[in-house]
């Protein structure tokens, strides 16, 4: 879809730290890393939010989540938990209107996670973001 930032990322029109891709989904680091390894999983097909999914697309997208979650866990064994979040509509904190699922590794009770994520852009350098993405990418089976 035109003027959709995530469609542009999927089409490689703007860069991203990709961790996984297949014919249905594209997974990449959130530019604002709430915690190290914070990953977004998006359907390649543009759907704005959960209300626009056909059952078959939802099944395919959600089927990929465990594989990516396991890769994050292997990449960062110090991780102790993982929050999976999906915000729908502005009131519920959705800010990009191409549906996406947040995978947010948890390292400690004090790791600054809350339902309202806050802005963590710039927490890691370009080199660090590349290293984080590569660590996950290497573990996706
Ligand atoms: P939402 O608030 O809609 O649940 O999540 C949107 C997420 O997309 C935010 O966490 C935000 O940091 C992330 N985001 C916004 N623009 C970009 C971008 O250009 N690249 C990447 N990698 N993430 C983005
Ligand atoms: Zn889109």
mmCIF file of N, CA and C and ligand atoms in Angstrom:
data_model
loop_
_atom_site.group_PDB
_atom_site.id
_atom_site.type_symbol
_atom_site.label_atom_id
_atom_site.label_comp_id
_atom_site.label_asym_id
_atom_site.label_seq_id
_atom_site.Cartn_x
_atom_site.Cartn_y
_atom_site.Cartn_z
ATOM 1 N N UNK A 1 0.839 -1.198 0.000
ATOM 2 C CA UNK A 1 0.000 0.000 0.000
ATOM 3 C C UNK A 1 0.879 1.257 0.000
ATOM 4 N N UNK A 2 0.473 2.219 -0.789
ATOM 5 C CA UNK A 2 1.258 3.452 -0.913
ATOM 6 C C UNK A 2 1.323 4.182 0.433
ATOM 7 N N UNK A 3 2.456 4.798 0.675
ATOM 8 C CA UNK A 3 2.628 5.591 1.896
ATOM 9 C C UNK A 3 2.529 4.793 3.189
ATOM 10 N N UNK A 4 2.747 3.482 3.084
ATOM 11 C CA UNK A 4 2.788 2.665 4.303
ATOM 12 C C UNK A 4 4.260 2.343 4.577
ATOM 13 N N UNK A 5 4.724 2.754 5.737
ATOM 14 C CA UNK A 5 6.149 2.605 6.061
ATOM 15 C C UNK A 5 6.552 1.120 6.120
ATOM 16 N N UNK A 6 5.660 0.266 6.602
ATOM 17 C CA UNK A 6 6.016 -1.155 6.694
ATOM 18 C C UNK A 6 5.964 -1.831 5.324
ATOM 19 N N UNK A 7 5.055 -1.412 4.432
ATOM 20 C CA UNK A 7 5.094 -1.926 3.052
ATOM 21 C C UNK A 7 6.424 -1.532 2.408
ATOM 22 N N UNK A 8 6.874 -0.313 2.681
ATOM 23 C CA UNK A 8 8.155 0.141 2.113
ATOM 24 C C UNK A 8 9.314 -0.675 2.667
ATOM 25 N N UNK A 9 9.256 -1.021 3.932
ATOM 26 C CA UNK A 9 10.300 -1.862 4.538
ATOM 27 C C UNK A 9 10.280 -3.250 3.886
ATOM 28 N N UNK A 10 9.089 -3.825 3.759
ATOM 29 C CA UNK A 10 8.952 -5.162 3.145
ATOM 30 C C UNK A 10 9.516 -5.148 1.722
ATOM 31 N N UNK A 11 9.249 -4.067 0.985
ATOM 32 C CA UNK A 11 9.707 -3.958 -0.411
ATOM 33 C C UNK A 11 11.135 -3.441 -0.529
ATOM 34 N N UNK A 12 11.830 -3.328 0.606
ATOM 35 C CA UNK A 12 13.231 -2.875 0.651
ATOM 36 C C UNK A 12 13.389 -1.439 0.134
ATOM 37 N N UNK A 13 12.333 -0.670 0.158
ATOM 38 C CA UNK A 13 12.441 0.729 -0.279
ATOM 39 C C UNK A 13 13.065 1.578 0.817
ATOM 40 N N UNK A 14 12.872 1.155 2.067
ATOM 41 C CA UNK A 14 13.617 1.771 3.157
ATOM 42 C C UNK A 14 14.264 0.653 3.970
ATOM 43 N N UNK A 15 15.442 0.928 4.537
ATOM 44 C CA UNK A 15 16.204 -0.142 5.178
ATOM 45 C C UNK A 15 15.607 -0.605 6.499
ATOM 46 N N UNK A 16 15.929 -1.830 6.846
ATOM 47 C CA UNK A 16 15.519 -2.356 8.152
ATOM 48 C C UNK A 16 16.534 -3.405 8.580
ATOM 49 N N UNK A 17 16.521 -3.750 9.849
ATOM 50 C CA UNK A 17 17.365 -4.821 10.379
ATOM 51 C C UNK A 17 16.525 -6.092 10.338
ATOM 52 N N UNK A 18 16.599 -6.792 9.199
ATOM 53 C CA UNK A 18 15.748 -7.957 8.970
ATOM 54 C C UNK A 18 16.248 -9.149 9.777
ATOM 55 N N UNK A 19 15.346 -9.872 10.395
ATOM 56 C CA UNK A 19 15.764 -11.088 11.110
ATOM 57 C C UNK A 19 15.192 -12.352 10.468
ATOM 58 N N UNK A 20 14.095 -12.210 9.733
ATOM 59 C CA UNK A 20 13.476 -13.391 9.111
ATOM 60 C C UNK A 20 12.532 -12.925 8.013
ATOM 61 N N UNK A 21 12.436 -13.765 6.970
ATOM 62 C CA UNK A 21 11.509 -13.451 5.884
ATOM 63 C C UNK A 21 11.098 -14.733 5.197
ATOM 64 N N UNK A 22 9.834 -14.861 4.858
ATOM 65 C CA UNK A 22 9.399 -15.921 3.955
ATOM 66 C C UNK A 22 8.295 -15.355 3.074
ATOM 67 N N UNK A 23 7.527 -16.223 2.406
ATOM 68 C CA UNK A 23 6.557 -15.677 1.443
ATOM 69 C C UNK A 23 5.396 -14.949 2.123
ATOM 70 N N UNK A 24 5.174 -15.196 3.402
ATOM 71 C CA UNK A 24 4.031 -14.590 4.092
ATOM 72 C C UNK A 24 4.394 -13.465 5.045
ATOM 73 N N UNK A 25 5.537 -13.577 5.702
ATOM 74 C CA UNK A 25 5.870 -12.592 6.743
ATOM 75 C C UNK A 25 7.264 -11.987 6.558
ATOM 76 N N UNK A 26 7.432 -10.856 7.194
ATOM 77 C CA UNK A 26 8.722 -10.166 7.254
ATOM 78 C C UNK A 26 8.919 -9.797 8.722
ATOM 79 N N UNK A 27 10.075 -10.125 9.276
ATOM 80 C CA UNK A 27 10.351 -9.816 10.688
ATOM 81 C C UNK A 27 11.630 -8.992 10.762
ATOM 82 N N UNK A 28 11.591 -7.946 11.571
ATOM 83 C CA UNK A 28 12.710 -7.001 11.649
ATOM 84 C C UNK A 28 12.730 -6.338 13.013
ATOM 85 N N UNK A 29 13.890 -5.772 13.359
ATOM 86 C CA UNK A 29 14.012 -5.109 14.664
ATOM 87 C C UNK A 29 13.171 -3.844 14.683
ATOM 88 N N UNK A 30 12.449 -3.636 15.778
ATOM 89 C CA UNK A 30 11.799 -2.353 16.000
ATOM 90 C C UNK A 30 12.898 -1.307 16.144
ATOM 91 N N UNK A 31 12.729 -0.183 15.454
ATOM 92 C CA UNK A 31 13.745 0.873 15.510
ATOM 93 C C UNK A 31 13.894 1.398 16.944
ATOM 94 N N UNK A 32 12.811 1.293 17.704
ATOM 95 C CA UNK A 32 12.842 1.683 19.114
ATOM 96 C C UNK A 32 12.862 0.396 19.944
ATOM 97 N N UNK A 33 14.064 0.024 20.369
ATOM 98 C CA UNK A 33 14.241 -1.251 21.082
ATOM 99 C C UNK A 33 13.826 -1.105 22.546
ATOM 100 N N UNK A 34 12.580 -1.462 22.842
ATOM 101 C CA UNK A 34 12.126 -1.421 24.242
ATOM 102 C C UNK A 34 13.081 -2.260 25.083
ATOM 103 N N UNK A 35 13.413 -3.436 24.565
ATOM 104 C CA UNK A 35 14.504 -4.229 25.136
ATOM 105 C C UNK A 35 15.313 -4.797 23.970
ATOM 106 N N UNK A 36 16.499 -5.288 24.254
ATOM 107 C CA UNK A 36 17.379 -5.829 23.211
ATOM 108 C C UNK A 36 16.726 -7.008 22.492
ATOM 109 N N UNK A 37 16.588 -6.890 21.173
ATOM 110 C CA UNK A 37 15.986 -7.958 20.381
ATOM 111 C C UNK A 37 14.516 -7.734 20.067
ATOM 112 N N UNK A 38 13.966 -6.621 20.515
ATOM 113 C CA UNK A 38 12.555 -6.279 20.245
ATOM 114 C C UNK A 38 12.301 -6.363 18.733
ATOM 115 N N UNK A 39 11.444 -7.288 18.349
ATOM 116 C CA UNK A 39 11.236 -7.628 16.938
ATOM 117 C C UNK A 39 9.781 -7.419 16.556
ATOM 118 N N UNK A 40 9.561 -6.983 15.316
ATOM 119 C CA UNK A 40 8.211 -6.848 14.771
ATOM 120 C C UNK A 40 8.019 -7.911 13.699
ATOM 121 N N UNK A 41 6.896 -8.596 13.742
ATOM 122 C CA UNK A 41 6.546 -9.570 12.711
ATOM 123 C C UNK A 41 5.333 -9.006 11.968
ATOM 124 N N UNK A 42 5.461 -8.852 10.659
ATOM 125 C CA UNK A 42 4.367 -8.263 9.884
ATOM 126 C C UNK A 42 3.999 -9.168 8.722
ATOM 127 N N UNK A 43 2.699 -9.235 8.402
ATOM 128 C CA UNK A 43 2.321 -9.939 7.177
ATOM 129 C C UNK A 43 2.790 -9.136 5.972
ATOM 130 N N UNK A 44 3.246 -9.818 4.925
ATOM 131 C CA UNK A 44 3.667 -9.084 3.719
ATOM 132 C C UNK A 44 2.477 -8.411 3.064
ATOM 133 N N UNK A 45 1.324 -9.053 3.174
ATOM 134 C CA UNK A 45 0.100 -8.443 2.654
ATOM 135 C C UNK A 45 -0.313 -7.309 3.596
ATOM 136 N N UNK A 46 -0.666 -6.159 3.030
ATOM 137 C CA UNK A 46 -1.036 -5.025 3.882
ATOM 138 C C UNK A 46 -2.417 -5.247 4.497
ATOM 139 N N UNK A 47 -2.429 -5.433 5.797
ATOM 140 C CA UNK A 47 -3.692 -5.392 6.555
ATOM 141 C C UNK A 47 -3.454 -4.370 7.675
ATOM 142 N N UNK A 48 -4.402 -3.516 7.897
ATOM 143 C CA UNK A 48 -4.190 -2.400 8.821
ATOM 144 C C UNK A 48 -4.118 -2.873 10.265
ATOM 145 N N UNK A 49 -4.994 -3.765 10.616
ATOM 146 C CA UNK A 49 -5.064 -4.215 12.010
ATOM 147 C C UNK A 49 -5.756 -5.572 12.075
ATOM 148 N N UNK A 50 -5.945 -6.075 13.270
ATOM 149 C CA UNK A 50 -6.470 -7.441 13.459
ATOM 150 C C UNK A 50 -7.846 -7.625 12.814
ATOM 151 N N UNK A 51 -8.572 -6.506 12.696
ATOM 152 C CA UNK A 51 -9.934 -6.580 12.160
ATOM 153 C C UNK A 51 -9.965 -6.832 10.657
ATOM 154 N N UNK A 52 -8.803 -6.709 10.011
ATOM 155 C CA UNK A 52 -8.757 -6.898 8.546
ATOM 156 C C UNK A 52 -8.205 -8.267 8.136
ATOM 157 N N UNK A 53 -7.837 -9.100 9.094
ATOM 158 C CA UNK A 53 -7.277 -10.417 8.746
ATOM 159 C C UNK A 53 -8.370 -11.396 8.308
ATOM 160 N N UNK A 54 -8.078 -12.141 7.230
ATOM 161 C CA UNK A 54 -8.824 -13.361 6.952
ATOM 162 C C UNK A 54 -8.231 -14.438 7.862
ATOM 163 N N UNK A 55 -9.048 -15.430 8.162
ATOM 164 C CA UNK A 55 -8.592 -16.493 9.075
ATOM 165 C C UNK A 55 -7.300 -17.158 8.578
ATOM 166 N N UNK A 56 -7.243 -17.402 7.281
ATOM 167 C CA UNK A 56 -6.094 -18.106 6.715
ATOM 168 C C UNK A 56 -4.798 -17.281 6.873
ATOM 169 N N UNK A 57 -4.869 -15.987 6.635
ATOM 170 C CA UNK A 57 -3.686 -15.136 6.796
ATOM 171 C C UNK A 57 -3.253 -15.101 8.267
ATOM 172 N N UNK A 58 -4.231 -14.969 9.157
ATOM 173 C CA UNK A 58 -3.915 -14.954 10.594
ATOM 174 C C UNK A 58 -3.213 -16.250 10.994
ATOM 175 N N UNK A 59 -3.730 -17.372 10.511
ATOM 176 C CA UNK A 59 -3.129 -18.670 10.855
ATOM 177 C C UNK A 59 -1.680 -18.716 10.385
ATOM 178 N N UNK A 60 -1.455 -18.243 9.167
ATOM 179 C CA UNK A 60 -0.096 -18.311 8.603
ATOM 180 C C UNK A 60 0.853 -17.379 9.353
ATOM 181 N N UNK A 61 0.396 -16.167 9.653
ATOM 182 C CA UNK A 61 1.270 -15.204 10.333
ATOM 183 C C UNK A 61 1.580 -15.688 11.753
ATOM 184 N N UNK A 62 0.546 -16.088 12.471
ATOM 185 C CA UNK A 62 0.770 -16.486 13.869
ATOM 186 C C UNK A 62 1.560 -17.792 13.955
ATOM 187 N N UNK A 63 1.473 -18.615 12.926
ATOM 188 C CA UNK A 63 2.248 -19.865 12.914
ATOM 189 C C UNK A 63 3.751 -19.602 12.901
ATOM 190 N N UNK A 64 4.158 -18.452 12.405
ATOM 191 C CA UNK A 64 5.591 -18.122 12.332
ATOM 192 C C UNK A 64 6.139 -17.616 13.671
ATOM 193 N N UNK A 65 5.279 -17.200 14.557
ATOM 194 C CA UNK A 65 5.732 -16.525 15.782
ATOM 195 C C UNK A 65 6.646 -17.414 16.655
ATOM 196 N N UNK A 66 6.276 -18.672 16.909
ATOM 197 C CA UNK A 66 7.145 -19.480 17.788
ATOM 198 C C UNK A 66 8.559 -19.629 17.248
ATOM 199 N N UNK A 67 8.679 -19.785 15.938
ATOM 200 C CA UNK A 67 10.002 -19.942 15.328
ATOM 201 C C UNK A 67 10.872 -18.713 15.606
ATOM 202 N N UNK A 68 10.289 -17.543 15.464
ATOM 203 C CA UNK A 68 11.044 -16.304 15.665
ATOM 204 C C UNK A 68 11.311 -16.095 17.164
ATOM 205 N N UNK A 69 10.317 -16.418 17.985
ATOM 206 C CA UNK A 69 10.497 -16.306 19.451
ATOM 207 C C UNK A 69 11.645 -17.216 19.914
ATOM 208 N N UNK A 70 11.670 -18.439 19.393
ATOM 209 C CA UNK A 70 12.735 -19.386 19.794
ATOM 210 C C UNK A 70 14.107 -18.882 19.349
ATOM 211 N N UNK A 71 14.159 -18.254 18.172
ATOM 212 C CA UNK A 71 15.433 -17.705 17.694
ATOM 213 C C UNK A 71 15.899 -16.572 18.615
ATOM 214 N N UNK A 72 14.977 -15.731 19.045
ATOM 215 C CA UNK A 72 15.347 -14.638 19.964
ATOM 216 C C UNK A 72 15.871 -15.230 21.273
ATOM 217 N N UNK A 73 15.203 -16.257 21.745
ATOM 218 C CA UNK A 73 15.619 -16.885 23.007
ATOM 219 C C UNK A 73 17.013 -17.502 22.887
ATOM 220 N N UNK A 74 17.275 -18.124 21.748
ATOM 221 C CA UNK A 74 18.599 -18.727 21.549
ATOM 222 C C UNK A 74 19.667 -17.655 21.391
ATOM 223 N N UNK A 75 19.298 -16.560 20.723
ATOM 224 C CA UNK A 75 20.264 -15.479 20.503
ATOM 225 C C UNK A 75 20.637 -14.800 21.819
ATOM 226 N N UNK A 76 19.661 -14.709 22.721
ATOM 227 C CA UNK A 76 19.869 -13.991 23.988
ATOM 228 C C UNK A 76 19.450 -14.884 25.149
ATOM 229 N N UNK A 77 20.263 -15.880 25.492
ATOM 230 C CA UNK A 77 19.887 -16.866 26.511
ATOM 231 C C UNK A 77 19.673 -16.259 27.891
ATOM 232 N N UNK A 78 20.167 -15.049 28.091
ATOM 233 C CA UNK A 78 19.955 -14.368 29.373
ATOM 234 C C UNK A 78 18.512 -13.881 29.519
ATOM 235 N N UNK A 79 17.759 -13.948 28.425
ATOM 236 C CA UNK A 79 16.360 -13.541 28.440
ATOM 237 C C UNK A 79 15.557 -14.461 29.366
ATOM 238 N N UNK A 80 14.619 -13.883 30.106
ATOM 239 C CA UNK A 80 13.840 -14.700 31.056
ATOM 240 C C UNK A 80 12.366 -14.763 30.730
ATOM 241 N N UNK A 81 11.955 -14.011 29.716
ATOM 242 C CA UNK A 81 10.546 -14.027 29.319
ATOM 243 C C UNK A 81 10.369 -13.277 28.022
ATOM 244 N N UNK A 82 9.161 -13.324 27.481
ATOM 245 C CA UNK A 82 8.885 -12.652 26.208
ATOM 246 C C UNK A 82 7.435 -12.185 26.208
ATOM 247 N N UNK A 83 7.251 -10.891 26.021
ATOM 248 C CA UNK A 83 5.888 -10.375 25.845
ATOM 249 C C UNK A 83 5.564 -10.298 24.354
ATOM 250 N N UNK A 84 4.386 -10.786 23.988
ATOM 251 C CA UNK A 84 3.909 -10.683 22.612
ATOM 252 C C UNK A 84 2.734 -9.720 22.622
ATOM 253 N N UNK A 85 2.891 -8.626 21.893
ATOM 254 C CA UNK A 85 1.895 -7.552 21.945
ATOM 255 C C UNK A 85 1.405 -7.239 20.534
ATOM 256 N N UNK A 86 0.158 -6.877 20.439
ATOM 257 C CA UNK A 86 -0.409 -6.480 19.154
ATOM 258 C C UNK A 86 -1.424 -5.372 19.409
ATOM 259 N N UNK A 87 -1.040 -4.151 19.046
ATOM 260 C CA UNK A 87 -1.886 -2.987 19.303
ATOM 261 C C UNK A 87 -2.799 -2.732 18.109
ATOM 262 N N UNK A 88 -4.049 -2.468 18.390
ATOM 263 C CA UNK A 88 -5.021 -2.253 17.325
ATOM 264 C C UNK A 88 -5.816 -0.981 17.557
ATOM 265 N N UNK A 89 -5.646 -0.046 16.621
ATOM 266 C CA UNK A 89 -6.288 1.271 16.632
ATOM 267 C C UNK A 89 -5.538 2.212 17.588
ATOM 268 N N UNK A 90 -5.688 3.483 17.266
ATOM 269 C CA UNK A 90 -4.920 4.530 17.948
ATOM 270 C C UNK A 90 -5.107 4.511 19.460
ATOM 271 N N UNK A 91 -6.334 4.320 19.885
ATOM 272 C CA UNK A 91 -6.605 4.337 21.321
ATOM 273 C C UNK A 91 -5.791 3.272 22.054
ATOM 274 N N UNK A 92 -5.553 2.174 21.346
ATOM 275 C CA UNK A 92 -4.815 1.052 21.942
ATOM 276 C C UNK A 92 -3.322 1.120 21.612
ATOM 277 N N UNK A 93 -2.836 2.329 21.310
ATOM 278 C CA UNK A 93 -1.412 2.613 21.085
ATOM 279 C C UNK A 93 -0.875 2.132 19.745
ATOM 280 N N UNK A 94 -1.750 1.824 18.783
ATOM 281 C CA UNK A 94 -1.206 1.512 17.458
ATOM 282 C C UNK A 94 -0.768 2.819 16.803
ATOM 283 N N UNK A 95 0.457 2.836 16.284
ATOM 284 C CA UNK A 95 0.951 4.057 15.640
ATOM 285 C C UNK A 95 1.334 3.825 14.183
ATOM 286 N N UNK A 96 1.520 2.569 13.778
ATOM 287 C CA UNK A 96 1.753 2.243 12.373
ATOM 288 C C UNK A 96 0.612 1.339 11.936
ATOM 289 N N UNK A 97 -0.082 1.769 10.862
ATOM 290 C CA UNK A 97 -1.335 1.094 10.529
ATOM 291 C C UNK A 97 -1.156 0.047 9.433
ATOM 292 N N UNK A 98 -0.119 -0.744 9.629
ATOM 293 C CA UNK A 98 0.107 -2.011 8.930
ATOM 294 C C UNK A 98 0.326 -2.988 10.082
ATOM 295 N N UNK A 99 -0.581 -3.924 10.220
ATOM 296 C CA UNK A 99 -0.589 -4.787 11.398
ATOM 297 C C UNK A 99 0.789 -5.393 11.689
ATOM 298 N N UNK A 100 1.127 -5.451 12.962
ATOM 299 C CA UNK A 100 2.433 -5.995 13.351
ATOM 300 C C UNK A 100 2.323 -6.581 14.755
ATOM 301 N N UNK A 101 3.137 -7.590 14.976
ATOM 302 C CA UNK A 101 3.169 -8.237 16.285
ATOM 303 C C UNK A 101 4.525 -7.948 16.914
ATOM 304 N N UNK A 102 4.477 -7.399 18.124
ATOM 305 C CA UNK A 102 5.715 -7.084 18.851
ATOM 306 C C UNK A 102 6.169 -8.311 19.631
ATOM 307 N N UNK A 103 7.436 -8.680 19.484
ATOM 308 C CA UNK A 103 8.051 -9.701 20.336
ATOM 309 C C UNK A 103 9.081 -8.960 21.197
ATOM 310 N N UNK A 104 8.816 -8.902 22.485
ATOM 311 C CA UNK A 104 9.651 -8.085 23.375
ATOM 312 C C UNK A 104 10.286 -8.972 24.443
ATOM 313 N N UNK A 105 11.585 -9.298 24.250
ATOM 314 C CA UNK A 105 12.261 -10.135 25.246
ATOM 315 C C UNK A 105 12.335 -9.416 26.582
ATOM 316 N N UNK A 106 12.237 -10.164 27.640
ATOM 317 C CA UNK A 106 12.306 -9.579 28.985
ATOM 318 C C UNK A 106 13.524 -10.126 29.715
ATOM 319 N N UNK A 107 14.289 -9.220 30.292
ATOM 320 C CA UNK A 107 15.540 -9.580 30.945
ATOM 321 C C UNK A 107 15.489 -9.392 32.449
ATOM 322 N N UNK A 108 14.590 -8.515 32.879
ATOM 323 C CA UNK A 108 14.516 -8.229 34.305
ATOM 324 C C UNK A 108 13.231 -7.460 34.585
ATOM 325 N N UNK A 109 12.808 -7.476 35.836
ATOM 326 C CA UNK A 109 11.620 -6.710 36.198
ATOM 327 C C UNK A 109 11.848 -5.221 36.005
ATOM 328 N N UNK A 110 13.114 -4.844 35.971
ATOM 329 C CA UNK A 110 13.450 -3.414 35.886
ATOM 330 C C UNK A 110 13.844 -3.009 34.467
ATOM 331 N N UNK A 111 13.408 -3.787 33.464
ATOM 332 C CA UNK A 111 13.908 -3.509 32.111
ATOM 333 C C UNK A 111 13.102 -2.465 31.355
ATOM 334 N N UNK A 112 12.289 -1.694 32.044
ATOM 335 C CA UNK A 112 11.640 -0.524 31.458
ATOM 336 C C UNK A 112 10.477 -0.869 30.543
ATOM 337 N N UNK A 113 9.955 -2.086 30.629
ATOM 338 C CA UNK A 113 8.820 -2.453 29.796
ATOM 339 C C UNK A 113 7.515 -2.019 30.456
ATOM 340 N N UNK A 114 6.634 -1.417 29.665
ATOM 341 C CA UNK A 114 5.255 -1.208 30.111
ATOM 342 C C UNK A 114 4.386 -1.230 28.877
ATOM 343 N N UNK A 115 3.068 -1.263 29.055
ATOM 344 C CA UNK A 115 2.185 -1.374 27.898
ATOM 345 C C UNK A 115 2.327 -0.159 26.984
ATOM 346 N N UNK A 116 2.669 0.963 27.540
ATOM 347 C CA UNK A 116 2.976 2.143 26.741
ATOM 348 C C UNK A 116 4.490 2.192 26.596
ATOM 349 N N UNK A 117 4.988 1.803 25.402
ATOM 350 C CA UNK A 117 6.402 1.477 25.248
ATOM 351 C C UNK A 117 7.361 2.636 25.521
ATOM 352 N N UNK A 118 6.961 3.869 25.147
ATOM 353 C CA UNK A 118 7.911 4.982 25.216
ATOM 354 C C UNK A 118 8.857 4.931 24.025
ATOM 355 N N UNK A 119 9.691 5.932 23.898
ATOM 356 C CA UNK A 119 10.588 6.030 22.735
ATOM 357 C C UNK A 119 11.996 5.598 23.114
ATOM 358 N N UNK A 120 12.450 4.522 22.493
ATOM 359 C CA UNK A 120 13.800 4.010 22.764
ATOM 360 C C UNK A 120 14.692 4.118 21.527
ATOM 361 N N UNK A 121 14.248 4.960 20.574
ATOM 362 C CA UNK A 121 15.039 5.139 19.349
ATOM 363 C C UNK A 121 16.431 5.639 19.712
ATOM 364 N N UNK A 122 17.442 5.060 19.077
ATOM 365 C CA UNK A 122 18.809 5.514 19.321
ATOM 366 C C UNK A 122 19.486 4.852 20.507
ATOM 367 N N UNK A 123 18.778 3.911 21.147
ATOM 368 C CA UNK A 123 19.382 3.211 22.294
ATOM 369 C C UNK A 123 20.642 2.460 21.857
ATOM 370 N N UNK A 124 20.571 1.875 20.654
ATOM 371 C CA UNK A 124 21.710 1.114 20.123
ATOM 372 C C UNK A 124 22.244 1.774 18.855
ATOM 373 N N UNK A 125 23.545 1.661 18.644
ATOM 374 C CA UNK A 125 24.165 2.182 17.425
ATOM 375 C C UNK A 125 23.789 1.286 16.246
ATOM 376 N N UNK A 126 24.093 1.769 15.038
ATOM 377 C CA UNK A 126 23.849 0.982 13.823
ATOM 378 C C UNK A 126 24.563 -0.367 13.898
ATOM 379 N N UNK A 127 25.808 -0.335 14.372
ATOM 380 C CA UNK A 127 26.586 -1.584 14.478
ATOM 381 C C UNK A 127 25.937 -2.525 15.481
ATOM 382 N N UNK A 128 25.485 -1.986 16.587
ATOM 383 C CA UNK A 128 24.841 -2.827 17.602
ATOM 384 C C UNK A 128 23.525 -3.407 17.077
ATOM 385 N N UNK A 129 22.752 -2.608 16.353
ATOM 386 C CA UNK A 129 21.483 -3.098 15.783
ATOM 387 C C UNK A 129 21.764 -4.232 14.787
ATOM 388 N N UNK A 130 22.805 -4.056 13.977
ATOM 389 C CA UNK A 130 23.167 -5.107 13.013
ATOM 390 C C UNK A 130 23.545 -6.382 13.759
ATOM 391 N N UNK A 131 24.310 -6.251 14.825
ATOM 392 C CA UNK A 131 24.736 -7.423 15.606
ATOM 393 C C UNK A 131 23.530 -8.108 16.258
ATOM 394 N N UNK A 132 22.580 -7.325 16.767
ATOM 395 C CA UNK A 132 21.379 -7.900 17.395
ATOM 396 C C UNK A 132 20.570 -8.657 16.335
ATOM 397 N N UNK A 133 20.363 -8.024 15.176
ATOM 398 C CA UNK A 133 19.595 -8.679 14.099
ATOM 399 C C UNK A 133 20.294 -9.954 13.641
ATOM 400 N N UNK A 134 21.617 -9.895 13.483
ATOM 401 C CA UNK A 134 22.353 -11.085 13.024
ATOM 402 C C UNK A 134 22.286 -12.214 14.040
ATOM 403 N N UNK A 135 22.335 -11.854 15.330
ATOM 404 C CA UNK A 135 22.273 -12.886 16.375
ATOM 405 C C UNK A 135 20.956 -13.657 16.277
ATOM 406 N N UNK A 136 19.862 -12.953 15.998
ATOM 407 C CA UNK A 136 18.556 -13.629 15.877
ATOM 408 C C UNK A 136 18.499 -14.405 14.564
ATOM 409 N N UNK A 137 18.917 -13.753 13.478
ATOM 410 C CA UNK A 137 18.867 -14.350 12.137
ATOM 411 C C UNK A 137 19.571 -15.705 12.114
ATOM 412 N N UNK A 138 20.716 -15.771 12.778
ATOM 413 C CA UNK A 138 21.504 -17.013 12.784
ATOM 414 C C UNK A 138 20.776 -18.156 13.485
ATOM 415 N N UNK A 139 19.802 -17.805 14.325
ATOM 416 C CA UNK A 139 19.124 -18.836 15.108
ATOM 417 C C UNK A 139 17.792 -19.277 14.518
ATOM 418 N N UNK A 140 17.307 -18.591 13.494
ATOM 419 C CA UNK A 140 15.997 -18.962 12.933
ATOM 420 C C UNK A 140 16.154 -20.237 12.112
ATOM 421 N N UNK A 141 15.364 -21.245 12.486
ATOM 422 C CA UNK A 141 15.459 -22.522 11.752
ATOM 423 C C UNK A 141 14.176 -22.776 10.989
HETATM 424 P P1 LIG B 1 2.718 0.364 17.431
HETATM 425 O O1 LIG B 1 2.886 1.595 18.255
HETATM 426 O O2 LIG B 1 1.906 0.657 16.183
HETATM 427 O O3 LIG B 1 2.221 -0.830 18.172
HETATM 428 O O4 LIG B 1 4.156 -0.041 16.973
HETATM 429 C C1 LIG B 1 4.797 0.551 15.891
HETATM 430 C C2 LIG B 1 6.266 0.323 16.087
HETATM 431 O O5 LIG B 1 6.926 0.581 14.870
HETATM 432 C C3 LIG B 1 6.870 1.270 17.143
HETATM 433 O O6 LIG B 1 7.361 0.495 18.227
HETATM 434 C C4 LIG B 1 7.961 1.994 16.366
HETATM 435 O O7 LIG B 1 9.146 2.139 17.102
HETATM 436 C C5 LIG B 1 8.169 1.128 15.147
HETATM 437 N N1 LIG B 1 8.586 1.850 13.970
HETATM 438 C C6 LIG B 1 8.049 3.000 13.477
HETATM 439 N N2 LIG B 1 8.685 3.359 12.360
HETATM 440 C C7 LIG B 1 9.645 2.428 12.140
HETATM 441 C C8 LIG B 1 10.630 2.264 11.122
HETATM 442 O O8 LIG B 1 10.772 3.049 10.194
HETATM 443 N N3 LIG B 1 11.439 1.178 11.229
HETATM 444 C C9 LIG B 1 11.329 0.290 12.248
HETATM 445 N N4 LIG B 1 12.182 -0.744 12.265
HETATM 446 N N5 LIG B 1 10.408 0.400 13.214
HETATM 447 C C10 LIG B 1 9.582 1.464 13.165
HETATM 448 ZN ZN1 LIG B 2 1.518 -1.690 4.592
#
